[in-house]
Amino acid sequence: MTSPISYADSGVDIDAGNKLVKSIGKVVAQSLQRKGSMSSIGGFGGLFDIKAAGYKDPILVAATDGVGTKLKIAIDTGFHETIGQDLVAMCVNDLLAMGAEPLFFLDYYATGKLENHIAEKVIAGIAKACVECNTALIGGETAELPGLYHEGDYDLAGFAVGALERGTELPLTLQKGDVLIGLPSTGVHSNGYSLARKIIAKSGLRWEDIAPFDPKRTMAEAFLAPTALYVQSLIPLIREGKIKAFAHITGGGITENLPRILPKGFDAEIDLTSWELPKLFQWLGQTGPMIASEMLKTFNCGVGGVIVVSENDVDEVLDQLKITGQNAFKIGQLISGDVEPSVKYLGIDDFETAIKPVSVLASEVGKVKKTAIGILISGRGSNMVALLDAMQSPDYPARCTIVISDNEDAKGLEIAAARGIKTAIIPNAHNMSKAEFETQLNQYLEDAGVEIICGAGFMRVLSKNFCEQWKGKLLNIHPSLLPAFKGLNTHERALESGVKFTGATVHLMNEDVDSGQILDQIIVEIDQHETPESLQVKTLSQEHILYPRALRKYIQNGLKG
Ligand code: GRF
């Protein structure tokens, strides 16, 4: 008789779904404290009481959106914490353009294989953004669709519903001479990423590289900056009647979105010299290269929203926006135009100059060949951090293309992801055979183009086969002066033996524990009152000097050191 088949056998894990609902419960519950929310987690539908939210004669407004291929960056870098805010912002900012206050939100998360540690981060990000906009997350769907999406991929969609009192819909009646105010964007927001990713690929920069236009951020940090939420800043002004219209600048840029709120016979005159094109957009334009008109109808170019106000209200509105943290600026005015509204730009020459290609790309300056490194960890990953820090230097001959762990709780994974480095976990690593584990490991290494592997606190012994395959390309660090004190409890054994010096060793890995060829060593002196703990701390800080040094020497000089 054939054995019975279960839903889990087909790749859909209901238990994982249930666990997820439980783990995100707290942060979702926080959003449900919003007035009007009647929902609790787990119902078939979400309830909302509009009267309790304070509306007398409400008109409902609904908007749906996704985050486009910005998702691909979150997936590639393993940084999933802020993509939820992007989703919420794309929907609720659209509601503002109608004059509506968001009341509740629903999300849809679809994936090939549900990985709770990822889904939790995404949905917690959604819930956090909902809390920030006083919006109840009253429902959501997590769909596991094996065969439709690749395993690591997921997609997101969201739906926001808001309300306004009848007769207060935006736009209000507009007049020639009304002033246009720009709200700063936080970056590319959630549109234009297919082109942005193409330009980034062309530049040869990697997500973990320092952005050439901002030395304080990696490329991943710059391009994953979450979309601005304008709700808290705009709702009070909308309710006071001070905002006559609002355009959310999304796909199509200012050029396409601003006319959407203008009546026939009006044009918008925008002075492009009234704000400085943020460096990130300058870099995109230069690197593309792109022409000004294409930039202005693709990216927000530093203006995430445009509000229309009466001339008399400009100062008051700018002051109030400042109090809520929005450093808004006057960018133009309404003028008479042809029947179909359009945007007339002033100062286009200055804009063209700002995006003119520079002869040598910043990323090309002083470029040294960088060997692709895969780092294997099982724990906190302080040696990994030491390597990553060294790799920040433009003349260091290596870059990290992936960090892989056999332990999903390894602290080092979060650190790597926060730095924009791709991370991977080989789940249930302890339940699978060595061969299965190593096949998966090889797949990740190959996909990331890894040339040299660095073990950094990686707690598995690799097979002879694997070590042969990676011969000369598999390094490890051990906290003793090998060949002394191989294996675990190194420091205890060093102290018991009475040696006066110990240290750390970087060596090639083979199938025997801590036995491959020694590449470099560093000495640590043992003090009179040394304990295993104090010795461990001292040694670890020397390891952080040794590992980057040893890797550099090995790449540059091979076994000659
Ligand atoms: C280090 O002491 C290393 O030598 C050993 O494991 C420890 C890992 O520490 N193999 P960390 O995870 O790099 O902080």
Coordinates of C-alpha atoms and ligand atoms in Angstrom, one line a residue:
M1 CA 0.0 0.0 0.0
T2 CA 1.3 3.5 -0.8
S3 CA 1.9 5.6 2.2
P4 CA -0.6 8.5 2.8
I5 CA 0.4 11.9 1.5
S6 CA -0.1 15.2 3.5
Y7 CA -0.4 18.8 2.6
A8 CA 3.0 19.4 4.1
D9 CA 4.4 16.8 1.6
S10 CA 3.4 19.2 -1.3
G11 CA 5.3 22.0 0.3
V12 CA 2.6 23.8 2.2
D13 CA 3.2 23.9 5.9
I14 CA 0.1 25.0 7.8
D15 CA 1.9 24.7 11.1
A16 CA 4.5 27.2 10.0
G17 CA 1.7 29.6 9.0
N18 CA 0.1 29.2 12.4
K19 CA 3.3 29.8 14.2
L20 CA 3.8 33.0 12.1
V21 CA 0.4 34.4 13.1
K22 CA 1.3 33.8 16.8
S23 CA 4.7 35.4 16.6
I24 CA 3.6 38.6 14.9
G25 CA 0.5 38.9 17.3
K26 CA 1.9 41.5 19.6
V27 CA 2.9 44.1 17.1
V28 CA -0.3 43.6 15.1
A29 CA -2.4 43.9 18.3
Q30 CA -0.7 47.3 18.9
S31 CA -2.1 48.6 15.6
L32 CA -5.6 47.3 16.6
Q33 CA -5.7 49.8 19.4
R34 CA -6.8 52.4 16.9
K35 CA -10.3 53.9 17.5
G36 CA -12.9 52.0 15.4
S37 CA -11.0 48.8 15.2
M38 CA -13.2 45.9 16.3
S39 CA -10.9 43.1 15.1
S40 CA -8.9 40.5 16.9
I41 CA -6.3 38.3 15.2
G42 CA -7.5 35.1 13.5
G43 CA -11.0 36.0 12.4
F44 CA -12.3 35.3 8.9
G45 CA -12.7 39.0 8.2
G46 CA -11.7 42.3 9.8
L47 CA -14.3 44.5 11.4
F48 CA -14.2 48.3 11.6
D49 CA -16.6 50.8 13.2
I50 CA -16.4 54.1 11.2
K51 CA -18.7 55.9 13.7
A52 CA -16.4 55.0 16.6
A53 CA -13.6 56.4 14.5
G54 CA -15.4 59.8 14.7
Y55 CA -17.1 60.1 11.3
K56 CA -20.6 61.4 10.8
D57 CA -21.2 61.2 7.1
P58 CA -18.1 59.3 5.8
I59 CA -17.1 58.6 2.3
L60 CA -14.8 55.6 2.1
V61 CA -11.6 55.7 0.0
A62 CA -9.7 52.5 -0.9
A63 CA -6.2 52.1 -2.4
T64 CA -4.1 49.1 -3.3
D65 CA -0.4 48.8 -4.2
G66 CA 2.8 46.8 -4.0
V67 CA 6.5 47.8 -3.7
G68 CA 7.8 46.7 -7.1
T69 CA 11.2 45.3 -7.5
K70 CA 12.6 47.0 -4.4
L71 CA 11.6 43.6 -3.0
K72 CA 14.4 42.1 -5.0
I73 CA 16.9 44.1 -3.1
A74 CA 15.4 43.1 0.2
I75 CA 15.6 39.5 -0.9
D76 CA 19.1 39.7 -2.3
T77 CA 20.5 41.4 0.8
G78 CA 18.4 39.6 3.4
F79 CA 17.3 42.9 4.9
H80 CA 13.6 42.6 5.3
E81 CA 12.9 45.0 8.2
T82 CA 11.7 48.0 6.3
I83 CA 10.0 46.8 3.1
G84 CA 6.8 46.6 5.1
Q85 CA 6.9 50.4 5.6
D86 CA 7.3 50.8 1.8
L87 CA 4.1 48.8 1.3
V88 CA 2.1 50.8 3.8
A89 CA 3.4 54.1 2.6
M90 CA 2.5 53.4 -1.0
C91 CA -1.1 52.8 -0.1
V92 CA -1.7 55.4 2.7
N93 CA 0.0 58.2 0.9
D94 CA -2.4 57.6 -2.1
L95 CA -5.3 58.0 0.3
L96 CA -4.0 61.4 1.4
A97 CA -4.2 62.5 -2.2
M98 CA -8.0 62.0 -2.0
G99 CA -8.1 63.9 1.4
A100 CA -8.8 60.6 3.3
E101 CA -7.3 59.6 6.6
P102 CA -6.3 55.9 6.6
L103 CA -8.3 53.7 8.9
F104 CA -7.3 50.2 8.3
F105 CA -4.9 48.1 6.2
L106 CA -4.7 44.5 4.9
D107 CA -1.7 42.8 3.5
Y108 CA -1.0 39.9 1.2
Y109 CA 2.3 38.0 1.5
A110 CA 3.0 35.3 -1.1
T111 CA 6.0 33.0 -1.1
G112 CA 7.3 29.8 -2.5
K113 CA 8.4 28.5 0.9
L114 CA 7.3 30.1 4.1
E115 CA 10.3 31.1 6.1
N116 CA 9.0 32.5 9.3
H117 CA 12.2 34.4 10.3
I118 CA 11.7 36.4 7.0
A119 CA 7.9 36.7 7.1
E120 CA 8.0 37.9 10.7
K121 CA 10.4 40.8 9.8
V122 CA 8.3 41.8 6.8
I123 CA 5.0 41.8 8.6
A124 CA 6.3 43.4 11.7
G125 CA 7.5 46.2 9.4
I126 CA 4.0 46.5 8.0
A127 CA 2.5 46.6 11.5
K128 CA 5.0 49.1 12.8
A129 CA 4.2 51.5 9.9
C130 CA 0.5 51.0 10.5
V131 CA 1.0 52.0 14.1
E132 CA 2.9 55.1 13.0
C133 CA -0.1 56.1 10.7
N134 CA -2.7 55.2 13.3
T135 CA -4.0 52.6 11.0
A136 CA -5.4 49.2 12.1
L137 CA -3.9 46.1 10.5
I138 CA -7.2 44.2 10.5
G139 CA -6.3 41.4 8.2
G140 CA -3.8 39.7 6.1
E141 CA -3.1 36.6 4.1
T142 CA 0.1 34.6 3.9
A143 CA 0.2 32.3 0.9
E144 CA 2.7 29.5 0.5
L145 CA 2.8 28.7 -3.2
P146 CA 5.4 26.1 -4.0
G147 CA 6.1 25.9 -7.7
L148 CA 4.8 29.5 -8.4
Y149 CA 7.6 31.4 -6.7
H150 CA 11.3 30.4 -6.3
E151 CA 12.0 29.3 -2.8
G152 CA 13.6 32.5 -1.5
D153 CA 11.3 34.8 -3.3
Y154 CA 8.2 36.5 -2.0
D155 CA 5.8 39.2 -3.1
L156 CA 3.8 41.7 -1.2
A157 CA 0.6 43.6 -1.8
G158 CA -1.4 45.8 0.5
F159 CA -4.9 47.4 0.7
A160 CA -5.7 50.6 2.7
V161 CA -9.1 52.0 3.4
G162 CA -9.6 55.5 4.7
A163 CA -12.4 58.0 5.2
L164 CA -13.3 61.6 4.8
E165 CA -16.4 63.6 5.6
R166 CA -18.6 64.1 2.6
G167 CA -17.8 67.3 0.8
T168 CA -14.1 67.4 1.9
E169 CA -12.6 65.4 -1.0
L170 CA -9.4 66.6 -2.5
P171 CA -8.6 68.4 -4.7
L172 CA -10.5 71.5 -3.4
T173 CA -11.1 74.3 -5.9
L174 CA -7.7 75.5 -7.2
Q175 CA -6.7 78.9 -8.4
K176 CA -3.9 80.3 -10.6
G177 CA -1.2 81.5 -8.3
D178 CA -1.7 78.7 -5.8
V179 CA 1.7 77.6 -4.5
L180 CA 3.3 74.2 -4.9
I181 CA 5.2 72.8 -1.9
G182 CA 7.5 69.8 -2.2
L183 CA 7.8 67.2 0.6
P184 CA 11.2 65.7 0.7
S185 CA 11.5 62.0 -0.2
T186 CA 13.7 59.6 1.8
G187 CA 15.2 58.1 -1.4
V188 CA 13.9 56.3 -4.4
H189 CA 10.8 55.3 -2.4
S190 CA 9.1 52.3 -4.2
N191 CA 9.1 53.1 -7.9
G192 CA 11.7 53.0 -10.6
Y193 CA 13.6 50.1 -9.2
S194 CA 13.8 48.1 -12.4
L195 CA 15.8 50.9 -13.9
A196 CA 17.7 51.8 -10.7
R197 CA 18.8 48.1 -10.4
K198 CA 19.9 48.1 -13.9
I199 CA 22.1 51.2 -13.3
I200 CA 23.5 49.8 -10.1
A201 CA 24.4 46.5 -12.0
K202 CA 26.1 48.6 -14.6
S203 CA 28.1 50.5 -12.0
G204 CA 29.7 47.2 -10.8
L205 CA 28.9 48.3 -7.2
R206 CA 27.7 45.6 -4.8
W207 CA 25.0 46.1 -2.1
E208 CA 27.6 45.9 0.6
D209 CA 29.8 48.6 -1.0
I210 CA 29.9 52.1 0.4
A211 CA 27.6 54.3 -1.7
P212 CA 29.9 56.6 -3.8
F213 CA 27.3 59.4 -3.3
D214 CA 27.1 58.9 0.5
P215 CA 30.1 57.7 2.5
K216 CA 27.9 57.0 5.6
R217 CA 25.8 54.4 3.9
T218 CA 26.2 51.1 2.0
M219 CA 24.4 50.8 -1.4
A220 CA 21.9 48.5 0.3
E221 CA 21.1 51.1 3.0
A222 CA 20.7 53.9 0.5
F223 CA 18.5 51.9 -1.9
L224 CA 16.4 50.2 0.8
A225 CA 15.7 53.5 2.7
P226 CA 11.9 53.1 3.5
T227 CA 9.3 55.3 1.7
A228 CA 8.3 58.3 3.7
L229 CA 4.9 58.2 5.5
Y230 CA 3.2 61.6 5.1
V231 CA 0.1 60.8 7.1
Q232 CA 0.9 62.3 10.5
S233 CA 2.2 65.5 8.9
L234 CA -0.6 66.1 6.4
I235 CA -3.8 64.9 8.1
P236 CA -4.1 67.9 10.5
L237 CA -3.5 70.4 7.7
I238 CA -6.0 68.6 5.4
R239 CA -8.6 68.7 8.1
E240 CA -8.0 72.4 8.6
G241 CA -8.6 72.9 4.9
K242 CA -5.1 74.3 4.4
I243 CA -4.1 71.7 1.8
K244 CA -6.1 72.2 -1.4
A245 CA -4.6 69.2 -3.2
F246 CA -1.9 66.6 -2.8
A247 CA 0.0 64.5 -5.4
H248 CA 1.8 61.4 -4.2
I249 CA 4.9 61.2 -6.5
T250 CA 5.1 57.6 -7.5
G251 CA 5.8 55.9 -10.8
G252 CA 5.9 58.6 -13.5
G253 CA 7.6 61.1 -11.2
I254 CA 6.5 64.7 -10.9
T255 CA 5.8 64.9 -14.6
E256 CA 3.1 62.3 -14.6
N257 CA 1.7 62.5 -11.1
L258 CA 1.2 66.3 -10.6
P259 CA -1.2 66.7 -13.6
R260 CA -3.4 64.0 -12.0
I261 CA -4.7 66.6 -9.4
L262 CA -5.0 69.6 -11.7
P263 CA -8.2 70.8 -13.3
K264 CA -8.3 71.4 -17.1
G265 CA -6.8 74.7 -18.2
F266 CA -4.1 74.6 -15.4
D267 CA -0.4 73.8 -15.7
A268 CA 2.1 73.4 -12.9
E269 CA 5.2 75.6 -13.1
I270 CA 8.1 73.9 -11.2
D271 CA 11.4 75.6 -10.6
L272 CA 14.0 72.8 -10.5
T273 CA 16.6 75.2 -8.9
S274 CA 14.4 75.4 -5.7
W275 CA 15.8 72.3 -4.2
E276 CA 19.1 70.5 -4.6
L277 CA 18.8 67.2 -6.5
P278 CA 19.8 64.6 -3.8
K279 CA 23.2 63.1 -4.5
L280 CA 21.7 59.6 -4.9
F281 CA 19.6 60.9 -7.9
Q282 CA 22.6 62.8 -9.3
W283 CA 24.5 59.5 -9.2
L284 CA 21.7 57.6 -10.9
G285 CA 21.5 60.2 -13.6
Q286 CA 25.3 60.3 -14.2
T287 CA 25.7 56.6 -14.1
G288 CA 22.7 55.7 -16.2
P289 CA 23.3 58.0 -18.0
M290 CA 19.9 59.6 -18.1
I291 CA 18.5 62.8 -19.5
A292 CA 16.6 65.2 -17.3
S293 CA 13.1 64.6 -18.8
E294 CA 13.5 60.9 -18.3
M295 CA 14.7 61.3 -14.7
L296 CA 11.7 63.5 -13.9
K297 CA 9.2 61.0 -15.3
T298 CA 10.8 58.0 -13.6
F299 CA 12.1 59.0 -10.2
N300 CA 10.8 61.3 -7.5
C301 CA 14.1 63.2 -7.7
G302 CA 13.9 64.2 -4.0
V303 CA 10.2 65.2 -3.9
G304 CA 8.0 62.5 -2.6
G305 CA 4.8 64.5 -2.6
V306 CA 3.6 67.9 -3.8
I307 CA 0.9 69.9 -1.9
V308 CA -1.1 72.8 -3.3
V309 CA -1.8 75.7 -0.9
S310 CA -3.2 79.2 -1.2
E311 CA -0.5 81.9 -1.3
N312 CA -1.7 83.3 2.0
D313 CA -1.2 80.0 3.8
V314 CA 2.3 79.1 2.6
D315 CA 4.3 80.3 5.7
E316 CA 1.9 78.7 8.2
V317 CA 1.8 75.4 6.3
L318 CA 5.6 75.3 6.0
D319 CA 5.9 76.1 9.8
Q320 CA 3.5 73.4 10.7
L321 CA 5.2 70.9 8.5
K322 CA 8.5 71.7 10.1
I323 CA 7.1 70.9 13.5
T324 CA 6.2 67.4 12.3
G325 CA 9.7 66.9 10.9
Q326 CA 9.0 67.7 7.3
N327 CA 11.5 70.2 5.9
A328 CA 9.2 71.1 3.0
F329 CA 10.0 73.8 0.4
K330 CA 8.3 75.9 -2.1
I331 CA 8.8 74.5 -5.6
G332 CA 6.5 76.4 -7.9
Q333 CA 3.0 77.6 -8.7
L334 CA -0.2 77.0 -10.7
I335 CA -0.4 78.9 -14.0
S336 CA -2.9 78.9 -16.8
G337 CA -2.2 76.3 -19.5
D338 CA -3.7 74.3 -22.3
V339 CA -6.7 72.1 -21.8
E340 CA -4.7 69.0 -20.7
P341 CA -2.7 69.9 -17.5
S342 CA 1.0 69.4 -17.6
V343 CA 4.2 70.4 -15.8
K344 CA 6.4 73.2 -17.1
Y345 CA 9.9 73.0 -15.7
L346 CA 12.2 76.0 -15.1
G347 CA 15.9 75.5 -14.5
I348 CA 16.2 72.4 -16.6
D349 CA 19.8 73.3 -17.6
D350 CA 21.0 73.2 -14.0
F351 CA 19.3 69.9 -13.6
E352 CA 21.0 68.5 -16.7
T353 CA 24.4 69.8 -15.3
A354 CA 23.8 67.9 -12.0
I355 CA 23.3 64.6 -13.8
K356 CA 26.0 65.0 -16.5
P357 CA 28.1 61.9 -16.6
V358 CA 31.5 62.4 -15.0
S359 CA 34.4 60.9 -17.1
V360 CA 35.4 58.3 -14.6
L361 CA 32.9 56.5 -12.4
A362 CA 33.6 57.0 -8.7
S363 CA 33.4 53.2 -8.4
E364 CA 36.3 52.8 -10.8
V365 CA 38.8 55.0 -8.9
G366 CA 41.7 52.9 -7.5
K367 CA 39.9 49.7 -8.2
V368 CA 41.7 46.6 -7.2
K369 CA 40.6 43.1 -8.1
K370 CA 38.4 41.9 -5.3
T371 CA 38.3 38.1 -4.6
A372 CA 34.7 37.0 -3.8
I373 CA 34.6 35.6 -0.3
G374 CA 31.9 33.4 1.3
I375 CA 31.9 33.5 5.1
L376 CA 30.6 30.6 7.1
I377 CA 29.4 31.2 10.7
S378 CA 27.4 29.5 13.4
G379 CA 27.3 32.2 16.1
R380 CA 28.0 35.9 16.9
G381 CA 30.3 36.4 14.0
S382 CA 32.8 38.8 15.5
N383 CA 35.6 37.5 13.1
M384 CA 33.1 37.9 10.3
V385 CA 32.7 41.6 11.3
A386 CA 36.5 42.0 11.4
L387 CA 36.7 40.7 7.9
L388 CA 33.8 42.9 6.7
D389 CA 35.4 45.9 8.3
A390 CA 38.7 45.3 6.5
M391 CA 36.8 44.8 3.2
Q392 CA 35.4 48.3 3.4
S393 CA 38.9 49.6 2.5
P394 CA 39.1 50.3 -1.3
D395 CA 42.5 48.6 -1.5
Y396 CA 41.6 45.4 0.4
P397 CA 41.7 42.6 -2.2
A398 CA 38.5 40.9 -1.1
R399 CA 34.8 41.4 -0.9
C400 CA 32.1 39.3 0.8
T401 CA 29.4 38.0 -1.5
I402 CA 27.6 35.8 1.0
V403 CA 27.4 34.9 4.7
I404 CA 26.0 31.4 5.3
S405 CA 25.0 29.9 8.6
D406 CA 24.0 26.4 9.8
N407 CA 22.2 28.1 12.7
E408 CA 19.2 30.3 12.0
D409 CA 19.7 32.1 15.3
A410 CA 23.3 33.1 14.6
K411 CA 23.6 36.7 15.7
G412 CA 26.1 37.3 12.9
L413 CA 23.4 36.8 10.3
E414 CA 21.5 40.0 11.4
I415 CA 24.8 41.9 11.4
A416 CA 25.6 40.9 7.9
A417 CA 22.1 41.6 6.6
A418 CA 22.1 45.0 8.2
R419 CA 25.3 45.7 6.3
G420 CA 23.6 44.8 3.1
I421 CA 25.3 41.4 2.6
K422 CA 23.4 38.5 1.2
T423 CA 22.8 35.9 3.9
A424 CA 21.7 32.3 3.7
I425 CA 20.7 29.7 6.2
I426 CA 20.8 26.0 5.6
P427 CA 17.8 25.1 7.7
N428 CA 17.6 21.9 9.8
A429 CA 21.3 21.5 9.1
H430 CA 21.7 19.1 11.9
N431 CA 18.9 16.8 10.6
M432 CA 20.4 16.3 7.2
S433 CA 23.2 14.2 5.9
K434 CA 26.6 15.8 5.4
A435 CA 26.3 15.2 1.6
E436 CA 22.9 17.0 1.5
F437 CA 24.2 19.8 3.6
E438 CA 27.2 20.3 1.4
T439 CA 25.2 20.1 -1.8
Q440 CA 23.1 23.1 -0.5
L441 CA 26.2 24.9 0.7
N442 CA 27.8 24.5 -2.7
Q443 CA 24.7 25.8 -4.4
Y444 CA 24.8 29.0 -2.3
L445 CA 28.5 29.4 -2.8
E446 CA 28.2 29.0 -6.5
D447 CA 25.3 31.4 -6.8
A448 CA 27.3 34.0 -5.0
G449 CA 30.3 33.5 -7.2
V450 CA 32.5 32.6 -4.1
E451 CA 36.2 32.1 -4.8
I452 CA 37.5 31.6 -1.2
I453 CA 35.6 30.4 1.8
C454 CA 36.4 31.7 5.3
G455 CA 35.1 29.8 8.3
A456 CA 34.5 32.1 11.2
G457 CA 33.2 30.3 14.2
F458 CA 31.6 27.7 11.9
M459 CA 30.9 24.7 14.1
R460 CA 30.7 21.9 11.5
V461 CA 33.4 19.7 10.3
L462 CA 33.3 19.5 6.5
S463 CA 33.7 16.2 4.5
K464 CA 36.9 15.1 2.8
N465 CA 35.1 15.4 -0.5
F466 CA 34.2 19.0 0.1
C467 CA 37.6 20.0 1.4
E468 CA 39.2 18.4 -1.7
Q469 CA 36.9 20.3 -3.9
W470 CA 37.8 23.6 -2.3
K471 CA 41.4 22.7 -1.8
G472 CA 43.5 25.8 -1.1
K473 CA 40.4 27.9 -1.0
L474 CA 39.0 27.0 2.4
L475 CA 40.3 29.0 5.4
N476 CA 39.5 28.9 9.1
I477 CA 40.6 30.6 12.3
H478 CA 41.3 28.8 15.5
P479 CA 42.0 30.4 18.9
S480 CA 45.3 28.7 19.7
L481 CA 48.8 28.4 18.3
L482 CA 48.2 25.3 16.2
P483 CA 49.2 22.5 16.2
A484 CA 48.7 22.9 20.0
F485 CA 45.3 22.7 21.5
K486 CA 43.1 21.7 18.6
G487 CA 39.3 21.4 19.0
L488 CA 37.1 22.7 21.8
N489 CA 38.0 24.1 25.2
T490 CA 41.2 25.4 23.9
H491 CA 41.8 28.0 26.5
E492 CA 41.2 25.7 29.5
R493 CA 43.7 23.2 28.1
A494 CA 46.3 25.9 27.4
L495 CA 46.1 27.1 31.0
E496 CA 46.2 23.6 32.4
S497 CA 49.3 22.8 30.4
G498 CA 51.2 25.7 31.9
V499 CA 52.3 27.4 28.6
K500 CA 53.3 31.0 28.8
F501 CA 52.1 32.0 25.3
T502 CA 49.1 31.0 23.3
G503 CA 47.5 32.8 20.3
A504 CA 45.4 32.3 17.2
T505 CA 46.0 30.6 13.9
V506 CA 44.6 31.0 10.4
H507 CA 44.9 27.8 8.5
L508 CA 43.6 25.9 5.5
M509 CA 40.8 23.6 6.4
N510 CA 40.8 19.9 5.7
E511 CA 38.6 17.0 7.0
D512 CA 40.5 16.7 10.3
V513 CA 39.7 19.3 12.9
D514 CA 42.1 22.2 12.9
S515 CA 44.8 20.3 11.0
G516 CA 45.3 22.0 7.6
Q517 CA 48.4 24.0 6.6
I518 CA 49.1 27.0 8.8
L519 CA 48.9 30.4 7.0
D520 CA 49.5 33.0 9.8
Q521 CA 49.6 33.2 13.5
I522 CA 49.4 35.8 16.3
I523 CA 50.8 35.5 19.8
V524 CA 48.9 36.2 23.1
E525 CA 50.8 36.2 26.3
I526 CA 49.3 34.4 29.3
D527 CA 49.2 36.5 32.5
Q528 CA 49.7 35.2 36.0
H529 CA 46.0 35.3 37.0
E530 CA 44.6 34.4 33.6
T531 CA 41.3 32.6 33.5
P532 CA 39.8 30.8 30.5
E533 CA 37.4 33.6 30.1
S534 CA 39.9 36.4 30.2
L535 CA 42.1 34.5 27.8
Q536 CA 39.3 34.0 25.5
V537 CA 38.5 37.8 25.4
K538 CA 42.2 38.6 24.8
T539 CA 42.6 36.0 22.1
L540 CA 39.5 37.0 20.3
S541 CA 40.6 40.6 20.0
Q542 CA 43.9 39.4 18.4
E543 CA 41.9 37.1 16.1
H544 CA 40.3 40.2 14.7
I545 CA 43.7 41.6 13.7
L546 CA 44.9 38.3 12.4
Y547 CA 42.1 37.1 10.2
P548 CA 42.0 40.2 7.8
R549 CA 45.8 40.2 7.7
A550 CA 46.1 36.5 6.9
L551 CA 43.4 36.6 4.2
R552 CA 45.0 39.7 2.5
K553 CA 48.4 38.0 2.5
Y554 CA 47.0 34.7 1.2
I555 CA 45.2 36.4 -1.7
Q556 CA 48.2 38.5 -2.6
N557 CA 51.0 36.0 -2.1
G558 CA 49.4 32.6 -1.8
L559 CA 51.2 30.1 0.4
K560 CA 54.4 32.2 0.4
G561 CA 52.4 34.4 2.9
Ligands
GRF1 C1 36.6 32.2 17.5 O1 37.3 32.2 18.7 C2 37.2 31.4 16.5 O2 38.6 31.3 16.5 C3 36.6 30.0 16.8 O3 35.3 30.3 17.1 C4 35.2 31.6 17.7 C5 34.2 32.4 16.8 O4 33.9 33.6 17.3 N1 36.7 29.2 15.6 P1 33.1 34.6 16.3 O5 31.8 33.9 16.0 O6 33.9 35.0 15.1 O7 32.8 35.8 17.2

